[in-house]
Structure formats: structure tokens, C-alpha cells
Short mmCIF file of C-alpha atoms and ligand atoms in Angstrom, two decimals:
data_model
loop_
_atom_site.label_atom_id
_atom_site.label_comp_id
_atom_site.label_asym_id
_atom_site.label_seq_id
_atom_site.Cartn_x
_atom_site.Cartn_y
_atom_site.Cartn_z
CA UNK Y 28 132.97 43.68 106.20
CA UNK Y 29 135.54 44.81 109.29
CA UNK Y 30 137.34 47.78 108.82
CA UNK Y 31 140.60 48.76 111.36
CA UNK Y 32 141.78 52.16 111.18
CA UNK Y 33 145.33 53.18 113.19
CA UNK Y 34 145.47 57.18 113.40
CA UNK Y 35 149.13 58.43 113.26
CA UNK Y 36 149.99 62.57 113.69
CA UNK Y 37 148.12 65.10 115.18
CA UNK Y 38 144.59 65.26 116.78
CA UNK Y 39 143.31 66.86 113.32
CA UNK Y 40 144.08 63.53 112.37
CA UNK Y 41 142.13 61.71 114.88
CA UNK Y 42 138.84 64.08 114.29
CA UNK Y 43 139.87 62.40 110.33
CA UNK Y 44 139.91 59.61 111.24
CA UNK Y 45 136.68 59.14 113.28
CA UNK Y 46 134.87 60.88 110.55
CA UNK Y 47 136.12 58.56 108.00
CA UNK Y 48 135.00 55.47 110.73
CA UNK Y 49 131.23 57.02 110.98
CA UNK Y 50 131.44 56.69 106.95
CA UNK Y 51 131.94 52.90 106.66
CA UNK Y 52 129.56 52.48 109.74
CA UNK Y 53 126.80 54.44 107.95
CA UNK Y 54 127.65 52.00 104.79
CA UNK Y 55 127.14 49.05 107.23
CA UNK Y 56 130.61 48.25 107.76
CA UNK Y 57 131.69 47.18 111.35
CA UNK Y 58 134.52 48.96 112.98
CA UNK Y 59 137.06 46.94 115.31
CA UNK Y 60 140.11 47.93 117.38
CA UNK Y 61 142.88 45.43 115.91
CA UNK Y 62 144.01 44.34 112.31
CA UNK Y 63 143.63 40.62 112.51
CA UNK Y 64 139.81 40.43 111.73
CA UNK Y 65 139.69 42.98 109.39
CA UNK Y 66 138.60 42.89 105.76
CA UNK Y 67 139.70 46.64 105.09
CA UNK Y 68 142.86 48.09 106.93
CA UNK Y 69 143.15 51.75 106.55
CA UNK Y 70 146.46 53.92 108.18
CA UNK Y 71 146.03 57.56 108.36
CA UNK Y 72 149.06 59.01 108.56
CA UNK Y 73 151.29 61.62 109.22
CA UNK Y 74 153.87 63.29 107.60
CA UNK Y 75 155.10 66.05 110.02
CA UNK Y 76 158.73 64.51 110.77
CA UNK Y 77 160.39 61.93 108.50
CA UNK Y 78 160.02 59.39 111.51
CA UNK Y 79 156.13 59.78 111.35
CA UNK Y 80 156.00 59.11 108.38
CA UNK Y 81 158.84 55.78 108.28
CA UNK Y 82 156.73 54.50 110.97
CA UNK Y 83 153.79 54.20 109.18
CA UNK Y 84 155.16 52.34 105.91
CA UNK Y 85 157.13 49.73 107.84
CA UNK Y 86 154.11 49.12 109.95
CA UNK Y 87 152.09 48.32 106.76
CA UNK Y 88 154.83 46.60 105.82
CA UNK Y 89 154.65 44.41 108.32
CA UNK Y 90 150.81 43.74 108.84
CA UNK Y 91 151.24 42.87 105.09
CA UNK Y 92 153.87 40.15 105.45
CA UNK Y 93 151.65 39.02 108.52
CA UNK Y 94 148.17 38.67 107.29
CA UNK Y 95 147.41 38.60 102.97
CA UNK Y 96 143.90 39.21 101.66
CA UNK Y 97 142.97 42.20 102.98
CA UNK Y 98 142.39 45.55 101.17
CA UNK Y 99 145.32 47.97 102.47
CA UNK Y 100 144.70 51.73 102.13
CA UNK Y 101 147.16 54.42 103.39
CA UNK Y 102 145.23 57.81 104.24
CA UNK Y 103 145.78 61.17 104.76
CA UNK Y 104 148.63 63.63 105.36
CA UNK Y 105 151.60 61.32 104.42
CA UNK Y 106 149.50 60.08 101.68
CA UNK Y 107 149.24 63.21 100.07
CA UNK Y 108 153.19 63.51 100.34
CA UNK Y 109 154.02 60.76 98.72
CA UNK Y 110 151.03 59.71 96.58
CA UNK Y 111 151.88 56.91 93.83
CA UNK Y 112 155.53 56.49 95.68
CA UNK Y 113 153.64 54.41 97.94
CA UNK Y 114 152.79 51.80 95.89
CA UNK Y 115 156.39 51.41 94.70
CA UNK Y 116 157.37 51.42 98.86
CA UNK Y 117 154.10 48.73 99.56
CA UNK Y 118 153.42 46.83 96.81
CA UNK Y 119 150.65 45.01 98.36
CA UNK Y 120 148.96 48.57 98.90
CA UNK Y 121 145.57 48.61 97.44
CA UNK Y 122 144.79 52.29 97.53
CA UNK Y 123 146.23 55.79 98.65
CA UNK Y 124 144.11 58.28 99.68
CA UNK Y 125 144.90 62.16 100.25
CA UNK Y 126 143.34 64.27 103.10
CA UNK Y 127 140.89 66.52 100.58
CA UNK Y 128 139.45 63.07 99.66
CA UNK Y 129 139.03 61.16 102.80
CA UNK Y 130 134.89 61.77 102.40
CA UNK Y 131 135.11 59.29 99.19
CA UNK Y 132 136.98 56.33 101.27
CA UNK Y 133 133.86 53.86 101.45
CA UNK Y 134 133.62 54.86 97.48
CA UNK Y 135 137.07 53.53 96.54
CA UNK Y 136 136.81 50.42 98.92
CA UNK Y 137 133.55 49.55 97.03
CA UNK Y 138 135.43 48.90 93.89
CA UNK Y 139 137.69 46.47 95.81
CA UNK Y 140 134.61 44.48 97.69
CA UNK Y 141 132.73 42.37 95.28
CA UNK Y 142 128.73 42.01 95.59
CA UNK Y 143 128.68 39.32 98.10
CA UNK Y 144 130.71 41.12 100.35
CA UNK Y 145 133.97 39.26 99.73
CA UNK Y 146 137.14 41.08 98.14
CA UNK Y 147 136.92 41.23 94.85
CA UNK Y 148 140.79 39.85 94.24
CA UNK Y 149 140.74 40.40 90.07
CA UNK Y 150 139.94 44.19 90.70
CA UNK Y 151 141.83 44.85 94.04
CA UNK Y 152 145.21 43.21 91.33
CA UNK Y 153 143.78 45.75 88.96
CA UNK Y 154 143.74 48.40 91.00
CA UNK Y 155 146.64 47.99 92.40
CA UNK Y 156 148.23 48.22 89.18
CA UNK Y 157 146.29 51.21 88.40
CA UNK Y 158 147.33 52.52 91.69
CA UNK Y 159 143.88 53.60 92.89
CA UNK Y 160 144.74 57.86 93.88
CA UNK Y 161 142.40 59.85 95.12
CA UNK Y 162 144.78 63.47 96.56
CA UNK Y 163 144.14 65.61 94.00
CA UNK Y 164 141.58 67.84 95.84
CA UNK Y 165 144.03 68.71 98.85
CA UNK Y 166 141.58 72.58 98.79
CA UNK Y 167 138.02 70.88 98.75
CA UNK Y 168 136.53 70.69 101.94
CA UNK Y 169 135.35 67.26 103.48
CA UNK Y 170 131.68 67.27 104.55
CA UNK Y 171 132.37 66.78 108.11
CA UNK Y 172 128.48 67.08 109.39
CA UNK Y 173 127.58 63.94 107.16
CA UNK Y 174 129.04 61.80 109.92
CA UNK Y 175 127.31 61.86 113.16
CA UNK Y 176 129.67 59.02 114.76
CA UNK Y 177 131.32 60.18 117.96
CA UNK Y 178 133.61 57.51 119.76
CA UNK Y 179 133.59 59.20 122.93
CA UNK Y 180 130.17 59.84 124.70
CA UNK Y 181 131.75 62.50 126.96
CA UNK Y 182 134.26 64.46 125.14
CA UNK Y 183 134.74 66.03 121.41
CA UNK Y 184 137.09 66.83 118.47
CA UNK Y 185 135.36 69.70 116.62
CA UNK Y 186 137.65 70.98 113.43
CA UNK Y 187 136.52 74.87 112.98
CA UNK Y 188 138.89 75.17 110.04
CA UNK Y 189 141.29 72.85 107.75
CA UNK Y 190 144.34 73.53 106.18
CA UNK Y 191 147.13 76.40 106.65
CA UNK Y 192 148.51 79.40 105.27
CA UNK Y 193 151.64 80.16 107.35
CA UNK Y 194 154.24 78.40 105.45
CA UNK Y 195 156.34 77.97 108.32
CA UNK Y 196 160.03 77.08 106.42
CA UNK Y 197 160.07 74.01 107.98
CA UNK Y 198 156.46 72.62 107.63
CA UNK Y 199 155.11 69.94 105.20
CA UNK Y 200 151.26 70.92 106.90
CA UNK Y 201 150.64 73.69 104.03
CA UNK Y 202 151.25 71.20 101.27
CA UNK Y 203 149.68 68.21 102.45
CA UNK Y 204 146.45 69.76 103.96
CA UNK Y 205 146.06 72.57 101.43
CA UNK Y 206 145.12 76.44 102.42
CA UNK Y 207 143.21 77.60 104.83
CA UNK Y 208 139.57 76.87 104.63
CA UNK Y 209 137.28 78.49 107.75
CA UNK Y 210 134.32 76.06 108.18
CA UNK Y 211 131.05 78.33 108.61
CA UNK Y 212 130.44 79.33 111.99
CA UNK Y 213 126.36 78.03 111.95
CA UNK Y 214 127.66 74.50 111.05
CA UNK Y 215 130.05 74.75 113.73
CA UNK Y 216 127.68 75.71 116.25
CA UNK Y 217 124.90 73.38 114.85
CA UNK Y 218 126.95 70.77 115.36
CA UNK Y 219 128.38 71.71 118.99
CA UNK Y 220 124.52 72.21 119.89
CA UNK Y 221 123.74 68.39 118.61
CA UNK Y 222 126.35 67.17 120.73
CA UNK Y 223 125.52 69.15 123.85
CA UNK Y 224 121.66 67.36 123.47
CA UNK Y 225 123.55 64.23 122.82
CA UNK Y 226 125.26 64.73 126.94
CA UNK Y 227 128.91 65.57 125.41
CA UNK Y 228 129.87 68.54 127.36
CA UNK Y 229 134.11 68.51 126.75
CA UNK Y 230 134.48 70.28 123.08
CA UNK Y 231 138.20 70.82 121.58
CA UNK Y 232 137.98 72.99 118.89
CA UNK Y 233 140.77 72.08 116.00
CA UNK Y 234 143.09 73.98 113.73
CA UNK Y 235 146.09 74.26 112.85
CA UNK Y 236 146.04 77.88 113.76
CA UNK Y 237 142.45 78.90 115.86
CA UNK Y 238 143.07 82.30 115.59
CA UNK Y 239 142.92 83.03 112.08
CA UNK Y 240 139.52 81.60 112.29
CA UNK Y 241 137.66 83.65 110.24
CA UNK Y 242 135.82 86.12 110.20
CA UNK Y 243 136.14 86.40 114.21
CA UNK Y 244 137.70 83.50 116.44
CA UNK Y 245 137.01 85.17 119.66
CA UNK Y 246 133.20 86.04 118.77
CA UNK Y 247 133.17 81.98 117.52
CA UNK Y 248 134.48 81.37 121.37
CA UNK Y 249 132.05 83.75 122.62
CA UNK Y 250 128.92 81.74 120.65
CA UNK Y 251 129.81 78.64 121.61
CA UNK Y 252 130.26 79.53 125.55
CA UNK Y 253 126.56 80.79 125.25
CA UNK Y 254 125.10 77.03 124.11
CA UNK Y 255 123.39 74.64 126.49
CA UNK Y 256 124.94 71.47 127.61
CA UNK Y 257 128.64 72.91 126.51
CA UNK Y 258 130.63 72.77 130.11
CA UNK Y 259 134.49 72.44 128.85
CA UNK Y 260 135.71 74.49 125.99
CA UNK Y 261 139.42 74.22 124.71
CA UNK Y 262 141.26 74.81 121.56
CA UNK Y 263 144.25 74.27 119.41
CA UNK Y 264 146.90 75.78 118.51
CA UNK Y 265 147.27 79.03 118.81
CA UNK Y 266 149.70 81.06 116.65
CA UNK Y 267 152.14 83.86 118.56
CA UNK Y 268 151.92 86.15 115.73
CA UNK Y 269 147.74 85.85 116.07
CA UNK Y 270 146.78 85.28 119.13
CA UNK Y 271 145.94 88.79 120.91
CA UNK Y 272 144.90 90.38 124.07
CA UNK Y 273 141.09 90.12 123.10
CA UNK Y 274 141.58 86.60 123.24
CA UNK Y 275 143.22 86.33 126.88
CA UNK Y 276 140.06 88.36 127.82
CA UNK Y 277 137.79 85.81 126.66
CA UNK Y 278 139.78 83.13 128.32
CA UNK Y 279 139.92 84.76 131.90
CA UNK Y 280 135.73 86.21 131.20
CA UNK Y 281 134.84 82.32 130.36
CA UNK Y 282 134.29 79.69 133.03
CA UNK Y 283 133.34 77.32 130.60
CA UNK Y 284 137.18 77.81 128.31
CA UNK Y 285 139.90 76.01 129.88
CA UNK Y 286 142.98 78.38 131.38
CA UNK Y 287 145.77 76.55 129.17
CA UNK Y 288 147.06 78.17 125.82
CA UNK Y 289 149.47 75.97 123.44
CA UNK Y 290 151.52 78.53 121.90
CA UNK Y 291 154.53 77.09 120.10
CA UNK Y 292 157.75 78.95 120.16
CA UNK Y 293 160.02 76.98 118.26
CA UNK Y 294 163.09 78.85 118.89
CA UNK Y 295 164.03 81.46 121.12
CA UNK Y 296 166.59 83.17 118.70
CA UNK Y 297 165.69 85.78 116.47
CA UNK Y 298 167.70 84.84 113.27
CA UNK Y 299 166.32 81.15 113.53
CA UNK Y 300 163.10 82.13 114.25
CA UNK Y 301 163.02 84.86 110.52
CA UNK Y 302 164.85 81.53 108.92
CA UNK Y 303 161.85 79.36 109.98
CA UNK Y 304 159.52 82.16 108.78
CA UNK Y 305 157.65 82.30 112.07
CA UNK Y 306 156.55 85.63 111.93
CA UNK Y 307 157.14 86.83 115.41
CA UNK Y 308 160.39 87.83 117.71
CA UNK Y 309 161.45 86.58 120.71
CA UNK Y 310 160.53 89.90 122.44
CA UNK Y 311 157.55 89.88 120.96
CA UNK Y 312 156.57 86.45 122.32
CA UNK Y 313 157.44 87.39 125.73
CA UNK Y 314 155.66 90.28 125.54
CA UNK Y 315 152.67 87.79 124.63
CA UNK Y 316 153.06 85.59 127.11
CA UNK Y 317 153.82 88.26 129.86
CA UNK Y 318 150.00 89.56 129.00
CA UNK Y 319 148.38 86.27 128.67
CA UNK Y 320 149.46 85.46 132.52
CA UNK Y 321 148.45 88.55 133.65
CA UNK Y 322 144.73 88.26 131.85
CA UNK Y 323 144.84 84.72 132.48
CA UNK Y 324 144.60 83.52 136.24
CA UNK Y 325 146.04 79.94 136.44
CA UNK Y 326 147.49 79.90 133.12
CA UNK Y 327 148.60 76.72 131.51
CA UNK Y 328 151.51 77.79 129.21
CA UNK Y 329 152.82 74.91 126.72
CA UNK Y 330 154.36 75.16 123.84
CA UNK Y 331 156.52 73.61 121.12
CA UNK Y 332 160.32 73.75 120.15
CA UNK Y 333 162.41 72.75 117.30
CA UNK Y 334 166.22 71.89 117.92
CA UNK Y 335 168.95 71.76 115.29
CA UNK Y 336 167.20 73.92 111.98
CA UNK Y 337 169.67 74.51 109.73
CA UNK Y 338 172.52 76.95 110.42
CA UNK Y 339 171.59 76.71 114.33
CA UNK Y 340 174.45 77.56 116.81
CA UNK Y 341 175.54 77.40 120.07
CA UNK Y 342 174.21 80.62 120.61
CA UNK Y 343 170.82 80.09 118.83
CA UNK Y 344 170.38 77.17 121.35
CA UNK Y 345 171.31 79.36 124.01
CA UNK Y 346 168.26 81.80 123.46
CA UNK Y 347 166.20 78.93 123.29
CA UNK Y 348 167.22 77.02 126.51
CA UNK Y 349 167.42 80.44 128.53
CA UNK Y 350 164.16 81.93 127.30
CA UNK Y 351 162.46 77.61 128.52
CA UNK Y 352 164.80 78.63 132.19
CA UNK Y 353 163.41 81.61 132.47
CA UNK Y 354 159.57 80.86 130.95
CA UNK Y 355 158.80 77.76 132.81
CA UNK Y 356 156.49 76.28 130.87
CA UNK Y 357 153.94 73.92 131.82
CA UNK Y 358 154.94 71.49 129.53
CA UNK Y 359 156.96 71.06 126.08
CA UNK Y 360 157.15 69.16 123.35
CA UNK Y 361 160.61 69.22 121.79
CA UNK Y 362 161.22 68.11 118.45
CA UNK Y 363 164.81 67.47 116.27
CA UNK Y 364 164.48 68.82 113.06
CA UNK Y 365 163.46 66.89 110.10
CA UNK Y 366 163.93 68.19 106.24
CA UNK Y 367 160.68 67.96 104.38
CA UNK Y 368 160.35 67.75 100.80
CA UNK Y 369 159.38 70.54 99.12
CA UNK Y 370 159.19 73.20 102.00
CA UNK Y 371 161.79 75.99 102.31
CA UNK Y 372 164.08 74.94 104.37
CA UNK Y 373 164.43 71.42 102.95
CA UNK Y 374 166.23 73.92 100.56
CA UNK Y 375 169.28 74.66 103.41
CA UNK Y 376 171.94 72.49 104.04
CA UNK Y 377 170.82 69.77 107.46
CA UNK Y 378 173.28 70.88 108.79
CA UNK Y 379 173.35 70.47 112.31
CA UNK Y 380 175.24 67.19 112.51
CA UNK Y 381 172.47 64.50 114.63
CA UNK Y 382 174.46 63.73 117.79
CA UNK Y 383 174.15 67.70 118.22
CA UNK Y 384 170.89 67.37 117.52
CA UNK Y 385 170.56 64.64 119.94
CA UNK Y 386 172.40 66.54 122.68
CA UNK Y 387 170.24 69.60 122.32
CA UNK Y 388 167.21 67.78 122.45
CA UNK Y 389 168.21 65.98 125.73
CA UNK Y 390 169.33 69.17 127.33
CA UNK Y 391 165.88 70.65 126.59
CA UNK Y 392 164.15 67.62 127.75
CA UNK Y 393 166.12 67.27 131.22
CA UNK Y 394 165.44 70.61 131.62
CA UNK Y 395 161.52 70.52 131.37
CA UNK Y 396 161.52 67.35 133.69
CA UNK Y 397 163.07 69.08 136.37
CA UNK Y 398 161.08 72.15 135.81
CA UNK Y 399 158.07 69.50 136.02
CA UNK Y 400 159.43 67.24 138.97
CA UNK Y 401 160.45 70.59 140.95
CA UNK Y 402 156.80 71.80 140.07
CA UNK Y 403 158.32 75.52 139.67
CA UNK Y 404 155.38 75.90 137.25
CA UNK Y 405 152.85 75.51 139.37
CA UNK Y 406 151.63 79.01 140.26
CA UNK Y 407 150.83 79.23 136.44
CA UNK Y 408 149.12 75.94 136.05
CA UNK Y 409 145.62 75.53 135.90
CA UNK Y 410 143.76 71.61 136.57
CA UNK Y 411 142.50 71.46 133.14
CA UNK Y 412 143.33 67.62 131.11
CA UNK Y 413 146.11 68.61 129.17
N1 LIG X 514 149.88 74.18 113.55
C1 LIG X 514 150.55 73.80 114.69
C2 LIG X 514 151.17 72.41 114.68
C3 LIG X 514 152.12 72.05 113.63
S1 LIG X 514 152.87 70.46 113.69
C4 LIG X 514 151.54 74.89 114.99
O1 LIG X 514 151.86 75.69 114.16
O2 LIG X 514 151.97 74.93 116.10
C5 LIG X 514 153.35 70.29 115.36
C6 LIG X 514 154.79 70.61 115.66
O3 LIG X 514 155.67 69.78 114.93
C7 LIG X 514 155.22 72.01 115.29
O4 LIG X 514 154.81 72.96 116.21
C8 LIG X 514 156.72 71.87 115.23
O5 LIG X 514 157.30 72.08 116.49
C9 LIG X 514 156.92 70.41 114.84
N2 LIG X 514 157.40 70.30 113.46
C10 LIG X 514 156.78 70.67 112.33
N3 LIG X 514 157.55 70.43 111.25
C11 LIG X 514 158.71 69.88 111.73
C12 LIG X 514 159.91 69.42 111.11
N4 LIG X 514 160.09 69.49 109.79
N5 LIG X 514 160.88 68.91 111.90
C13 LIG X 514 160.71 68.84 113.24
N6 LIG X 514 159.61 69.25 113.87
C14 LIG X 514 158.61 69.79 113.13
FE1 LIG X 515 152.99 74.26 110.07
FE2 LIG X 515 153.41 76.78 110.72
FE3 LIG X 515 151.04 76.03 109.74
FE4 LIG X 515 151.78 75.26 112.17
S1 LIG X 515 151.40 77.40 111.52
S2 LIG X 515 150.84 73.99 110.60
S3 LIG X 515 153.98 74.98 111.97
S4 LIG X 515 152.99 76.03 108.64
FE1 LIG X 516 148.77 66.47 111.68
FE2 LIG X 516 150.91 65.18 110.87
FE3 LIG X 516 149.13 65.96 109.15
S1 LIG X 516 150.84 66.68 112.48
S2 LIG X 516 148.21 67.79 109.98
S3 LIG X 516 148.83 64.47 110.77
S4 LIG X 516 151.32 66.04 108.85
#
């Protein structure tokens, strides 16, 4: 049996889904790079911005017109959104499956395959109409170390911690990857150490926010630049509100942790930035990143930026586009603002009309290319490969 998997979202997502590809090839299944061979085509998706998630179900859509007689699963983060909906949107779907579940995948594709290997086309109808779930267990943690498949011989994903507790007004991340769970810091390193022996020397460390790692995120940092074999250490994302002075020390003291820092902003004014429930200021976040360039030497700065929240002004904007003039960052990825079911601010008005959204987004956009074509950033950019 051939299984294709597409990864949609964030790199959590790709760690996902290369976990959930070691699975099947421990059960014997082959993995291959497009759709048209496969037996068993699995999406794991993302459901970050309305577009993420649209992409994914008209994709599926479309494989399904294209090719019948495969088993069709939809994974992960927009799967946990929008659970049994699915089925209603893809009727040829054979089974959703949340991101607290992805470890029982090969499980729920078994009772779709019949013993010779073929698809078992009574039961896949069946379960279709039973609408195969499995996203109840969004706070259970997924056995990550069961899966020793790596598709990259030189570089790694390592996820130190899954879900989040922030509850950013805008974010669907809270409700589709559950609460904060801190993976134990002798698996983490047990598993850095196996790759070191197996030659991978590039480790990312993943979560949605590093430095509530707990208990300690900078003595985790400090561990891992102390194992054999590790050369390149890099993480993300930091938080503003948690990242801290102790941590720019360890950056600058390391030569083994990359010089860049992904600290998302999202807005530079203060009343948008209490709306979104970010739990820092703007002063505060210069302040930040004022100390993190002087710790840091060669400091790669990016960061992240929402335009058009609800209520957002002229003047809102303003702060935002003069604190990116004055900031420089390295790079940054701007996003228009997407209502999410369920979060806070899917309770406010969208109110920002979308060709304003549209025209804030370009201005923001222009304005990072030139800062990038002019390379006015470069005394604060490091080489590292982000
Ligand atoms: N944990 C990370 C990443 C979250 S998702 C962090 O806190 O930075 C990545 C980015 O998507 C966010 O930083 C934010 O800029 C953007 N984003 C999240 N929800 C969004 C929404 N509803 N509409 C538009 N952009 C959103
Ligand atoms: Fe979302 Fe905020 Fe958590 Fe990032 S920190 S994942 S933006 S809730
Ligand atoms: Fe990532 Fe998208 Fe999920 S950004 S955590 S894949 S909602």
C-alpha cells in the first residue's frame, strides 16, 4: 500500500507530518511524493487563516473528482476545527483525524484496507457513513519517539512542547492543538543525541511559544549545546512577553545557536495589541528588541504582523508601519486578518472593509522589500538559513 501525505500550515505541522509518515513506514507501507499512485491520501492541514484552510478542502476536492478508489483522510489542525463538517464539505472523505490523534492514523486506515492489501470498499462506504473521527483527545500527547523516520539526513524538526496557552484573540492554535504540554527534557535530549550519532547536526527546536518551555527553556538550550555531533541549534517562536535577557545571553554565549530570533509583533499600537490579547506594549517590545541587539552580535530580527483586526484605524496602522520604518527587520511575514470560529475576536465586528485590508497589507509589504532590496538591515543580520 502507497501512502501520499501534502503538509499544509506551520513547520509543527511538518515535524506531524513526518512522524505520522515513519508510522505507515514502520507498518510496511511505502511513502511517495505525488497522489496518483497512492492507495491512502492523507492532507494535514491547517487552520490558521480561513484561506489555509479553503485551500485544503478544494484541493481534496479536486484529487477526488480526479482519481476514485483511494482512501482520503484529512489530518490535523483544520481537522480538529471542523471535525464531522468535513464529511458534509467532501463526501468522498473516508476519515478525519484531529492533531491529539495523529499517533492512531495507520489504526484507522487498517479498518479501510482489507486483508489482502486491497481497500476494503464495503467498510471504507461504511465508514464513511459513520464518519470515521478520531479529535477528541486534542490534550493527549502523541508519542513522538516511536517514530525514528527522519526525511532529511542533515537537518531536524525537534517539537520540545505541543499545544498553547496564550489565547491570543485572534488565534484558532489554542483550540485546535489543545494546552500546553512541555515534552520531558531527557526525551528531548535522548532524541537530539540519537540524531547527532545518526550525522544530523542542524536541530530546530518547535513550539508554538519556546520560552514557556518548562521548567527552564534556556537551561534546555544550554543541555542541548553541550551534546556531541549537535553543530546548528535554532528555535521557534519566541513570545515578546517571554522571551528575556537570560535568553539573549545564551544566544550571544552559544556558537552552536543561530543569531536570528522570530519574535512576532503583530501590531505596533497599543489598543490593538490589549484587543488581540498579546500581552505586551509597544514600548515594551522595543525595549526587547533594543536588548536583544545589544546581547546579540549579528542579530537576525523577524517577526510577524497582522493588518486590519477589528476596530483598526488609520492611526493603529500608523504605529505599526512606523515602528517596521524605524525597526528594520530582517524579514516579515504580514498577514490580513481572518475571523476564526470560536476565538475572541471572531466575536468583533470584521470590520476593516478588505480593499483596506488589501492596501495595508501592500504598504507593509513594499515597505519590507525595499528595506530588503536597500539591505538597510544588514548590520543586524546574521548568515544563518532563515
Ligand atoms: N505561535 C506562533 C505562531 C502562530 S501562527 C506565534 O505566536 O507567533 C503564525 C502567525 O499567523 C501568527 O504570528 C499571526 O501573525 C498569524 N495569524 C494567526 N491567526 C491569524 C488570523 N486569525 N488572521 C490572520 N493572521 C493570523
Ligand atoms: Fe496563537 Fe498566540 Fe499561541 Fe501564537 S502565542 S499560537 S498567536 S495563541
Ligand atoms: Fe500550524 Fe496552522 Fe496548526 S499554523 S499549529 S498548522 S493551525
Amino acid at each position: 500500500m502507497k501512502v501520499y501525505i501534502r503538509t499544509f500550515g506551520c513547520q509543527m505541522n511538518e515535524r506531524d507530518s513526518e512522524f505520522i509518515a515513519g508510522l505507515f513506514m514502520e507498518k510496511g507501507y511505502e511513502l511517495i511524493d505525488s497522489p496518483e499512485e497512492a492507495d491512502i491520501v492523507l492532507f494535514n492541514t491547517c487552520s490558521v487563516r480561513e484561506h489555509a484552510e479553503e485551500r485544503a478542502i478544494s484541493n481534496m476536492g479536486h484529487l477526488m473528482k480526479q482519481y476514485k478508489n483511494k482512501i482520503y483522510g484529512m489530518v490535523g489542525c483544520a481537522a480538529q476545527a471542523l471535525k464531522g463538517k468535513l464529511f458534509e464539505r467532501l463526501p468522498k472523505l473516508g476519515l478525519v483525524c484531529g492533531t491529539g490523534e495523529i499517533a492512531k492514523l495507520p489504526e484507522l486506515v487498517e479498518k479501510i484496507v482489507d486483508s489482502s492489501g486491497g481497500l476494503n470498499l464495503r467498510y471504507l462506504e461504511e465508514a464513511r457513513k459513520s464518519k470515521i473521527l478520531a479529535c477528541e483527545n486534542i490534550d493527549g500527547d502523541i508519542p513522538e519517539l516511536r517514530s525514528r523516520y527522519r526525511e532529511n539526513n542533515k537537518r531536524a524538526y525537534v517539537s520540545i512542547m505541543r499545544g498553547c496557552d496564550n489565547f491570543c484573540s485572534y488565534c484558532i492554535v489554542p483550540y485546535v492543538r489543545g494546552r500546553e504540554r512541555s515534552r520531558k527534557i531527557e526525551y528531548i535530549l535522548n532524541e537530539i543525541k540519537g540524531l547527532g550519532k545518526r550525522g544530523i547536526k542542524d536541530i530546530t527546536l518547535l513550539g508554538q511559544n519556546v520560552n514557556s518551555y518548562r521548567p527552564d527553556f534556556v537551561n534546555l538550550l544550554g543541555e542541548i549545546n553541550k551534546i556531541q555531533g549537535v553543530e546548528k541549534i535554532n528555535f521557534l517562536t519566541s513570545h515578546p512577553k517571554d522571551a528575556n535577557i537570560e535568553l539573549f545571553k545564551a544566544i550571544q554565549d552559544s556558537d552552536k545557536i543561530i543569531k536570528h530570533l522570530h519574535l512576532p509583533l503583530q501590531s505596533g499600537s497599543d489598543r490593538i495589541l490589549k484587543l488581540m490579547n498579546r500581552g505586551y506594549t509597544r514600548e515594551k517590545y522595543l525595549n526587547l528588541i533594543g536588548e536583544a541587539r545589544n546581547i546579540i552580535q549579528g542579530l537576525h530580527l523577524t517577526t510577524d504582523i497582522i493588518v486590519g483586526f477589528p476596530t483598526e484605524t488609520e492611526e493603529d496602522f500608523n504605529d505599526t508601519l512606523n515602528l517596521m520604518k524605524d525597526t528594520k527587520f530582517g524579514m516579515a511575514y504580514i498577514f490580513k486578518y481572518s475571523p476564526r470560529t470560536g476565538t475572541e475576536a471572531a466575536k468583533l465586528a470584521d470590520d476593516v472593509p478588505a480593499d483596506v485590508k488589501g492596501k495595508r497589507h501592500k504598504i507593509l509589504l513594499d515597505l519590507q522589500r525595499e528595506i530588503h532590496k536597500r539591505k538597510i538591515y544588514e548590520k543586524t543580520r546574521c548568515h544563518c538559513v532563515n
